[in-house]
């Protein structure tokens, strides 16, 4: 009865993290999840089980009717989804001079990009002009690489939005910040609030409003909490909307790419799909339609995690590759290729990974990406995402330590997949397939020979509907793939020892949110004060034993810029704080122990005696 046991564990965990004193005053999105406390010591099977349970929390209903936190299925959340979907419908019916802008930072911006393209494609099928646009902090470079610094600028956000919407008369703006924390999005929402004759702003995030970020933003008179409160006031008259169900703490504390990204995709797709169906099929936008849509996504969760064994196998293989200084490559087709590129790009800030560790490539490269700024490959190897780049730069040196994961669906030209697999096979036997087929259309039987049965194949029930159903199926495949890839990259980094308990101890402190998160972690593990933690972090970041006055008084933005060039900053600061050793000794200690988690753990345990 693993299902029941899982439910009991989830209920117990929720009772724990929902209690008012639990890791107060951290917002839900920054708390650590009781379900994943020991994930750093788990094997692949156990990692999958823990992730499955944490992800199931996204769909958790209200535990009690008067529960403090609103959930995805809560009445008030569903009502807002209905209201926003109706706004989508209005814009689709009068698209002239109208725009729907999706925006965010990091993962949130990447999802904004993905969905804006998909829904424009749906419109094209109906011979309608594009209505969607996206903005992402840091521009298109941030689709493929971590550009965390622009996230801190409200004025940049406002400026980019103004440029995107020039000349438009009606704009539905949907700003995503999973932690209700990004100043870039705050600036955009504020711009909308100052121009309500044109804009209807919507904020998506996964904390209650009173947990929205309240610390002052450099060079700006407002905070995100204040903006959220202004929007809540306007919500009564339906002039602004705040969609902020709680989905529980992340499996890896603060890693909003996981559940945050998932819930963003579910919420946005649900409300956009309903808007589209209302126009193209004349279906009603009501509570039941929203609930049905979310339930479909819940089924995707069940289908995906029914492949526990296969998923654990891939995690194990990918983990061995990373442990042996090998690499993991995702080779994907169409939007599943983009899912691979997104997942790979997130490993750098999350786990302090090198960009070579996990990389994504897609068939067609930039011509398939369809991003605003076009081909970015001239910016450097990190921007070379075409499968052709894989063939020319990676394949010649591919070896047995590397794992290559093919991500495709039954809609692809299978001969293409087969040809590429043949080329890879001549270099490594670590080939894996992640593939989606449906009742009406199955893969040829030789798929088993090609991938030596290392296949994670999901067979979906197809609804014999119209083109929109085809799109909906692809959206489900994308979500399923997101869960699978998040599990692979997280699991492989856990096996490599990049996670301590359920914290990303080797994160890059490249913006103010991550900077504060890092100091919070130092406090938690060593019991030091905020100031002691900050000083140790800065010493590790600038690699100095003594901080200069200039370093102490500089803005956080200067520190976060410097963080790009530094390595193992948080682990170094931890060792310094715990043992009282010098920065160079701490660095030497970490170099000796190749596994960051073990080095940190040994130091923390010895400090306690
Ligand atoms: C945005 C974000 C994350 C990224 C990292 C830094 O977060 O860029 O996507 O993984 O944690 O922040 P949010 O504004 O959606 O909370």
PDB file of C-alpha atoms and ligand atoms in Angstrom, residues 29-30 103-110 137 146-148 151 176-185 204-207 213 224 253-258 260-261 264 346 349-350 504 507-508 510-511 513-514 517, ligand 1:
ATOM      1  CA  UNK A  29       9.159  28.368  -0.710  1.00  0.00           C
ATOM      2  CA  UNK A  30      12.383  28.694   1.315  1.00  0.00           C
ATOM      3  CA  UNK A 103       7.279  37.167 -17.574  1.00  0.00           C
ATOM      4  CA  UNK A 104       9.682  35.956 -14.914  1.00  0.00           C
ATOM      5  CA  UNK A 105      13.284  35.349 -13.870  1.00  0.00           C
ATOM      6  CA  UNK A 106      15.249  32.127 -14.251  1.00  0.00           C
ATOM      7  CA  UNK A 107      12.998  29.100 -14.523  1.00  0.00           C
ATOM      8  CA  UNK A 108       9.884  31.266 -14.298  1.00  0.00           C
ATOM      9  CA  UNK A 109      11.000  33.278 -17.342  1.00  0.00           C
ATOM     10  CA  UNK A 110      11.873  30.113 -19.251  1.00  0.00           C
ATOM     11  CA  UNK A 137      15.297  38.975 -16.756  1.00  0.00           C
ATOM     12  CA  UNK A 146      21.914  31.414 -15.510  1.00  0.00           C
ATOM     13  CA  UNK A 147      21.743  35.245 -15.534  1.00  0.00           C
ATOM     14  CA  UNK A 148      20.687  35.875 -11.977  1.00  0.00           C
ATOM     15  CA  UNK A 151      16.533  39.600 -11.428  1.00  0.00           C
ATOM     16  CA  UNK A 176       5.763  34.935 -12.193  1.00  0.00           C
ATOM     17  CA  UNK A 177       7.929  34.857  -9.113  1.00  0.00           C
ATOM     18  CA  UNK A 178       7.625  31.523  -7.310  1.00  0.00           C
ATOM     19  CA  UNK A 179       8.966  32.958  -4.064  1.00  0.00           C
ATOM     20  CA  UNK A 180       7.031  36.236  -4.502  1.00  0.00           C
ATOM     21  CA  UNK A 181      10.481  37.703  -4.387  1.00  0.00           C
ATOM     22  CA  UNK A 182      11.907  38.914  -7.711  1.00  0.00           C
ATOM     23  CA  UNK A 183      12.439  42.716  -7.922  1.00  0.00           C
ATOM     24  CA  UNK A 184      12.423  42.489 -11.754  1.00  0.00           C
ATOM     25  CA  UNK A 185       8.817  41.264 -11.647  1.00  0.00           C
ATOM     26  CA  UNK A 204       1.785  34.096  -9.818  1.00  0.00           C
ATOM     27  CA  UNK A 205       3.771  32.754  -6.848  1.00  0.00           C
ATOM     28  CA  UNK A 206       3.618  30.116  -4.153  1.00  0.00           C
ATOM     29  CA  UNK A 207       3.667  31.904  -0.819  1.00  0.00           C
ATOM     30  CA  UNK A 213       9.520  39.568   0.151  1.00  0.00           C
ATOM     31  CA  UNK A 224       7.258  43.117  -3.483  1.00  0.00           C
ATOM     32  CA  UNK A 253      15.210  23.735  -0.146  1.00  0.00           C
ATOM     33  CA  UNK A 254      14.498  26.863  -2.174  1.00  0.00           C
ATOM     34  CA  UNK A 255      14.950  25.134  -5.554  1.00  0.00           C
ATOM     35  CA  UNK A 256      11.910  26.759  -7.130  1.00  0.00           C
ATOM     36  CA  UNK A 257      12.744  25.263 -10.519  1.00  0.00           C
ATOM     37  CA  UNK A 258      11.125  22.076  -9.216  1.00  0.00           C
ATOM     38  CA  UNK A 260       7.496  26.150  -8.359  1.00  0.00           C
ATOM     39  CA  UNK A 261       8.153  25.596 -12.064  1.00  0.00           C
ATOM     40  CA  UNK A 264       3.537  27.644 -12.728  1.00  0.00           C
ATOM     41  CA  UNK A 346      19.623  25.225 -14.015  1.00  0.00           C
ATOM     42  CA  UNK A 349      23.399  27.953 -10.051  1.00  0.00           C
ATOM     43  CA  UNK A 350      21.639  25.163  -8.143  1.00  0.00           C
ATOM     44  CA  UNK A 504      21.985  22.907  -2.087  1.00  0.00           C
ATOM     45  CA  UNK A 507      24.759  27.097  -4.825  1.00  0.00           C
ATOM     46  CA  UNK A 508      26.028  30.206  -6.588  1.00  0.00           C
ATOM     47  CA  UNK A 510      24.576  35.440  -7.817  1.00  0.00           C
ATOM     48  CA  UNK A 511      21.600  37.543  -6.724  1.00  0.00           C
ATOM     49  CA  UNK A 513      17.772  36.182  -2.894  1.00  0.00           C
ATOM     50  CA  UNK A 514      20.504  33.558  -3.217  1.00  0.00           C
ATOM     51  CA  UNK A 517      19.590  32.134   1.356  1.00  0.00           C
TER      52      UNK A 517
HETATM   53  C1  LIG B   1      13.578  32.998  -9.921  1.00  0.00           C
HETATM   54  C2  LIG B   1      14.957  32.321  -9.905  1.00  0.00           C
HETATM   55  C3  LIG B   1      14.827  30.810 -10.008  1.00  0.00           C
HETATM   56  C4  LIG B   1      16.208  30.188  -9.980  1.00  0.00           C
HETATM   57  C5  LIG B   1      16.987  30.661  -8.749  1.00  0.00           C
HETATM   58  C6  LIG B   1      16.991  32.145  -8.658  1.00  0.00           C
HETATM   59  O1  LIG B   1      12.850  32.646  -8.800  1.00  0.00           O
HETATM   60  O2  LIG B   1      15.695  32.818 -11.003  1.00  0.00           O
HETATM   61  O3  LIG B   1      14.180  30.422 -11.160  1.00  0.00           O
HETATM   62  O4  LIG B   1      16.097  28.785  -9.960  1.00  0.00           O
HETATM   63  O5  LIG B   1      16.417  30.119  -7.569  1.00  0.00           O
HETATM   64  O6  LIG B   1      15.657  32.666  -8.746  1.00  0.00           O
HETATM   65  P1  LIG B   1      11.374  33.178  -8.557  1.00  0.00           P
HETATM   66  O7  LIG B   1      11.379  34.662  -8.775  1.00  0.00           O
HETATM   67  O8  LIG B   1      10.484  32.472  -9.536  1.00  0.00           O
HETATM   68  O9  LIG B   1      11.052  32.821  -7.141  1.00  0.00           O
END
